[in-house]
PDB file of C-alpha atoms in Angstrom:
ATOM      1  CA  LEU M   1      80.593  89.273  99.993  1.00 43.00           C
ATOM      2  CA  GLY M   2      78.344  92.345 100.690  1.00 47.00           C
ATOM      3  CA  SER M   3      78.543  93.521  97.110  1.00 48.00           C
ATOM      4  CA  GLU M   4      77.895  89.950  95.837  1.00 46.00           C
ATOM      5  CA  VAL M   5      74.778  89.656  98.003  1.00 49.00           C
ATOM      6  CA  LEU M   6      73.417  93.155  97.349  1.00 47.00           C
ATOM      7  CA  HIS M   7      74.542  93.649  93.726  1.00 41.00           C
ATOM      8  CA  VAL M   8      71.489  91.848  92.363  1.00 38.00           C
ATOM      9  CA  THR M   9      70.436  91.100  88.914  1.00 34.00           C
ATOM     10  CA  GLU M  10      67.127  89.999  87.381  1.00 39.00           C
ATOM     11  CA  GLU M  11      68.562  86.536  87.308  1.00 40.00           C
ATOM     12  CA  SER M  12      69.507  86.549  90.983  1.00 51.00           C
ATOM     13  CA  ALA M  13      68.324  83.433  92.870  1.00 61.00           C
ATOM     14  CA  VAL M  14      68.208  85.298  96.260  1.00 73.00           C
ATOM     15  CA  THR M  15      64.696  85.570  97.565  1.00 82.00           C
ATOM     16  CA  PHE M  16      63.887  87.309 100.852  1.00 91.00           C
ATOM     17  CA  VAL M  17      61.137  86.392 103.296  1.00 90.00           C
ATOM     18  CA  GLY M  18      58.932  88.402 105.486  1.00 89.00           C
ATOM     19  CA  ALA M  19      56.293  88.108 108.128  1.00 86.00           C
ATOM     20  CA  ASN M  20      53.506  85.552 107.484  1.00 81.00           C
ATOM     21  CA  ASN M  21      55.573  83.601 104.920  1.00 81.00           C
ATOM     22  CA  GLN M  22      55.625  86.365 102.341  1.00 86.00           C
ATOM     23  CA  THR M  23      58.430  86.257  99.797  1.00 88.00           C
ATOM     24  CA  PHE M  24      60.174  89.078  98.007  1.00 89.00           C
ATOM     25  CA  PRO M  25      62.506  89.150  94.989  1.00 86.00           C
ATOM     26  CA  SER M  26      66.137  90.351  95.480  1.00 83.00           C
ATOM     27  CA  SER M  27      65.162  93.519  93.559  1.00 85.00           C
ATOM     28  CA  VAL M  28      63.609  94.984  96.732  1.00 87.00           C
ATOM     29  CA  VAL M  29      67.147  96.090  97.873  1.00 89.00           C
ATOM     30  CA  ARG M  30      68.308  97.533  94.473  1.00 89.00           C
ATOM     31  CA  ASN M  31      69.330 101.184  94.632  1.00 93.00           C
ATOM     32  CA  LYS M  32      68.823 101.372  98.345  1.00 95.00           C
ATOM     33  CA  VAL M  33      70.854 101.779 101.540  1.00 95.00           C
ATOM     34  CA  VAL M  34      70.587  98.404 103.229  1.00 95.00           C
ATOM     35  CA  GLY M  35      70.978  97.600 106.928  1.00 95.00           C
ATOM     36  CA  LEU M  36      72.026  94.033 107.556  1.00 95.00           C
ATOM     37  CA  TYR M  37      70.415  93.395 111.025  1.00 96.00           C
ATOM     38  CA  PHE M  38      72.216  90.519 112.808  1.00 97.00           C
ATOM     39  CA  SER M  39      69.833  89.539 115.655  1.00 96.00           C
ATOM     40  CA  ALA M  40      68.194  86.531 117.395  1.00 96.00           C
ATOM     41  CA  HIS M  41      64.995  85.673 119.285  1.00 94.00           C
ATOM     42  CA  TRP M  42      66.920  84.459 122.310  1.00 94.00           C
ATOM     43  CA  CYS M  43      69.052  87.631 122.721  1.00 95.00           C
ATOM     44  CA  PRO M  44      67.659  90.100 125.398  1.00 95.00           C
ATOM     45  CA  PRO M  45      69.592  93.187 124.011  1.00 95.00           C
ATOM     46  CA  CYS M  46      68.195  92.317 120.541  1.00 95.00           C
ATOM     47  CA  ARG M  47      64.639  92.053 121.902  1.00 93.00           C
ATOM     48  CA  ARG M  48      65.114  95.606 123.314  1.00 94.00           C
ATOM     49  CA  PHE M  49      66.617  97.107 120.177  1.00 95.00           C
ATOM     50  CA  THR M  50      64.330  95.527 117.556  1.00 95.00           C
ATOM     51  CA  PRO M  51      61.215  97.507 118.475  1.00 95.00           C
ATOM     52  CA  GLN M  52      63.175 100.769 118.329  1.00 94.00           C
ATOM     53  CA  LEU M  53      64.602  99.799 114.974  1.00 96.00           C
ATOM     54  CA  ALA M  54      61.145  98.759 113.762  1.00 95.00           C
ATOM     55  CA  GLU M  55      59.714 102.195 114.542  1.00 95.00           C
ATOM     56  CA  LEU M  56      62.526 103.946 112.737  1.00 96.00           C
ATOM     57  CA  TYR M  57      62.155 101.662 109.717  1.00 96.00           C
ATOM     58  CA  LYS M  58      58.402 102.414 109.546  1.00 96.00           C
ATOM     59  CA  GLU M  59      59.178 106.170 109.688  1.00 96.00           C
ATOM     60  CA  ALA M  60      61.711 105.800 106.871  1.00 96.00           C
ATOM     61  CA  GLN M  61      59.297 103.831 104.739  1.00 96.00           C
ATOM     62  CA  ALA M  62      56.549 106.387 105.322  1.00 97.00           C
ATOM     63  CA  ALA M  63      59.000 109.204 104.340  1.00 96.00           C
ATOM     64  CA  GLY M  64      59.827 107.293 101.104  1.00 96.00           C
ATOM     65  CA  LEU M  65      63.545 107.044 101.832  1.00 96.00           C
ATOM     66  CA  PRO M  66      65.509 104.468  99.778  1.00 96.00           C
ATOM     67  CA  PHE M  67      66.314 102.306 102.805  1.00 96.00           C
ATOM     68  CA  GLU M  68      65.786  98.590 103.549  1.00 95.00           C
ATOM     69  CA  ILE M  69      66.638  96.287 106.412  1.00 96.00           C
ATOM     70  CA  LEU M  70      67.437  92.542 105.883  1.00 95.00           C
ATOM     71  CA  PHE M  71      67.337  90.480 109.060  1.00 95.00           C
ATOM     72  CA  VAL M  72      70.198  87.899 109.264  1.00 95.00           C
ATOM     73  CA  SER M  73      69.103  85.536 111.934  1.00 95.00           C
ATOM     74  CA  ALA M  74      71.318  83.912 114.595  1.00 95.00           C
ATOM     75  CA  ASP M  75      68.409  81.947 115.929  1.00 95.00           C
ATOM     76  CA  ASN M  76      68.682  78.307 116.853  1.00 94.00           C
ATOM     77  CA  SER M  77      65.789  76.918 114.896  1.00 95.00           C
ATOM     78  CA  PRO M  78      63.443  77.750 112.040  1.00 93.00           C
ATOM     79  CA  ARG M  79      60.555  78.067 114.566  1.00 94.00           C
ATOM     80  CA  GLU M  80      62.495  80.727 116.645  1.00 94.00           C
ATOM     81  CA  PHE M  81      63.408  82.581 113.364  1.00 94.00           C
ATOM     82  CA  ARG M  82      59.764  82.601 112.154  1.00 93.00           C
ATOM     83  CA  GLU M  83      58.396  83.802 115.559  1.00 93.00           C
ATOM     84  CA  TYR M  84      60.927  86.616 115.647  1.00 94.00           C
ATOM     85  CA  LEU M  85      60.482  87.597 111.982  1.00 94.00           C
ATOM     86  CA  ASN M  86      56.730  87.899 112.495  1.00 92.00           C
ATOM     87  CA  GLU M  87      57.484  90.727 114.943  1.00 91.00           C
ATOM     88  CA  MET M  88      59.556  92.614 112.305  1.00 94.00           C
ATOM     89  CA  PRO M  89      58.284  94.897 109.408  1.00 95.00           C
ATOM     90  CA  TRP M  90      61.287  94.227 107.204  1.00 94.00           C
ATOM     91  CA  LYS M  91      62.559  91.338 105.099  1.00 94.00           C
ATOM     92  CA  ALA M  92      65.066  88.602 105.940  1.00 94.00           C
ATOM     93  CA  TYR M  93      67.395  86.005 104.620  1.00 94.00           C
ATOM     94  CA  ASP M  94      65.474  82.724 105.065  1.00 92.00           C
ATOM     95  CA  PHE M  95      66.721  80.575 107.944  1.00 92.00           C
ATOM     96  CA  GLU M  96      67.930  77.939 105.394  1.00 91.00           C
ATOM     97  CA  ASP M  97      69.705  80.473 103.122  1.00 89.00           C
ATOM     98  CA  PRO M  98      73.453  79.727 103.136  1.00 86.00           C
ATOM     99  CA  ASN M  99      74.138  83.450 102.691  1.00 86.00           C
ATOM    100  CA  ARG M 100      73.093  83.836 106.440  1.00 89.00           C
ATOM    101  CA  GLU M 101      76.328  82.238 107.632  1.00 89.00           C
ATOM    102  CA  LYS M 102      78.402  83.772 104.853  1.00 89.00           C
ATOM    103  CA  LEU M 103      77.275  87.209 105.864  1.00 91.00           C
ATOM    104  CA  GLN M 104      78.000  86.541 109.618  1.00 90.00           C
ATOM    105  CA  ASP M 105      81.532  85.465 108.615  1.00 90.00           C
ATOM    106  CA  ALA M 106      82.059  88.216 106.093  1.00 89.00           C
ATOM    107  CA  TYR M 107      81.167  90.934 108.614  1.00 91.00           C
ATOM    108  CA  GLN M 108      82.892  89.150 111.445  1.00 91.00           C
ATOM    109  CA  VAL M 109      79.811  89.199 113.616  1.00 92.00           C
ATOM    110  CA  THR M 110      80.899  88.154 117.065  1.00 92.00           C
ATOM    111  CA  GLY M 111      78.159  89.841 119.059  1.00 93.00           C
ATOM    112  CA  ILE M 112      74.418  90.817 118.520  1.00 96.00           C
ATOM    113  CA  PRO M 113      72.536  92.927 117.921  1.00 97.00           C
ATOM    114  CA  ARG M 114      74.561  94.386 115.120  1.00 96.00           C
ATOM    115  CA  LEU M 115      73.366  96.687 112.242  1.00 97.00           C
ATOM    116  CA  VAL M 116      75.757  96.963 109.335  1.00 96.00           C
ATOM    117  CA  ILE M 117      74.790  99.798 106.952  1.00 95.00           C
ATOM    118  CA  LEU M 118      75.665  99.275 103.224  1.00 94.00           C
ATOM    119  CA  LYS M 119      75.572 101.352 100.163  1.00 93.00           C
ATOM    120  CA  PRO M 120      73.856  99.802  97.042  1.00 91.00           C
ATOM    121  CA  ASP M 121      77.237  98.541  95.832  1.00 88.00           C
ATOM    122  CA  GLY M 122      77.813  96.753  99.072  1.00 88.00           C
ATOM    123  CA  SER M 123      80.490  98.999 100.528  1.00 91.00           C
ATOM    124  CA  ILE M 124      80.136  99.808 104.187  1.00 93.00           C
ATOM    125  CA  ILE M 125      78.795 103.105 105.508  1.00 95.00           C
ATOM    126  CA  ASP M 126      78.691 102.017 109.230  1.00 94.00           C
ATOM    127  CA  ASN M 127      80.024  98.696 110.441  1.00 93.00           C
ATOM    128  CA  ASN M 128      77.743  98.813 113.485  1.00 92.00           C
ATOM    129  CA  ALA M 129      75.003 101.404 113.950  1.00 93.00           C
ATOM    130  CA  VAL M 130      73.684  99.714 117.133  1.00 94.00           C
ATOM    131  CA  GLY M 131      74.303 102.050 120.107  1.00 88.00           C
ATOM    132  CA  LYS M 132      74.499 105.202 118.035  1.00 90.00           C
ATOM    133  CA  PRO M 133      71.797 107.800 117.858  1.00 88.00           C
ATOM    134  CA  LEU M 134      69.385 106.665 115.157  1.00 92.00           C
ATOM    135  CA  SER M 135      66.828 108.945 113.543  1.00 93.00           C
ATOM    136  CA  LEU M 136      65.346 109.793 110.198  1.00 94.00           C
ATOM    137  CA  GLY M 137      68.179 112.362 109.979  1.00 95.00           C
ATOM    138  CA  THR M 138      70.723 109.451 110.393  1.00 95.00           C
ATOM    139  CA  ILE M 139      69.064 107.542 107.573  1.00 96.00           C
ATOM    140  CA  ARG M 140      69.000 110.600 105.338  1.00 96.00           C
ATOM    141  CA  GLN M 141      72.789 111.004 105.994  1.00 95.00           C
ATOM    142  CA  TRP M 142      73.371 107.416 104.890  1.00 95.00           C
ATOM    143  CA  VAL M 143      71.282 107.907 101.828  1.00 96.00           C
ATOM    144  CA  GLN M 144      73.339 111.046 101.036  1.00 96.00           C
ATOM    145  CA  GLN M 145      76.531 109.160 101.640  1.00 95.00           C
ATOM    146  CA  ALA M 146      75.421 106.510  99.193  1.00 93.00           C
ATOM    147  CA  GLY M 147      74.748 109.247  96.545  1.00 92.00           C
ATOM    148  CA  LEU M 148      71.078 108.425  96.261  1.00 88.00           C
TER     149      LEU M 148
END
């Protein structure tokens, strides 16, 4: 399913959302390493990890690295989802998007936070980067592994 979701075309109906109700076309992930970030507003370990990941994401964007994060919410309501997303600098699958549950199933997400790192073709670089040392160097390695 990862390749189906990330292998986007101009006709793709997938639209991502961001803070303050922004919307983004699926092309924002084209030719990039993508981190699927499974997390939730109600999860204390997630609330601790998200600010660290946000700082790293901002550094990667400032460095011009082909890297994007997509939040896949495990929140209980659209309100919780929106509140949490507004704290994040990246994009997300909308709370109502059926791909949210498909991705959780496809990557067998049984615990959060979880960060699955994918090549542009949807193949897995790292099945869970949470708890591993993360730095710009790590992202550069992922980009290299992806052949970008």
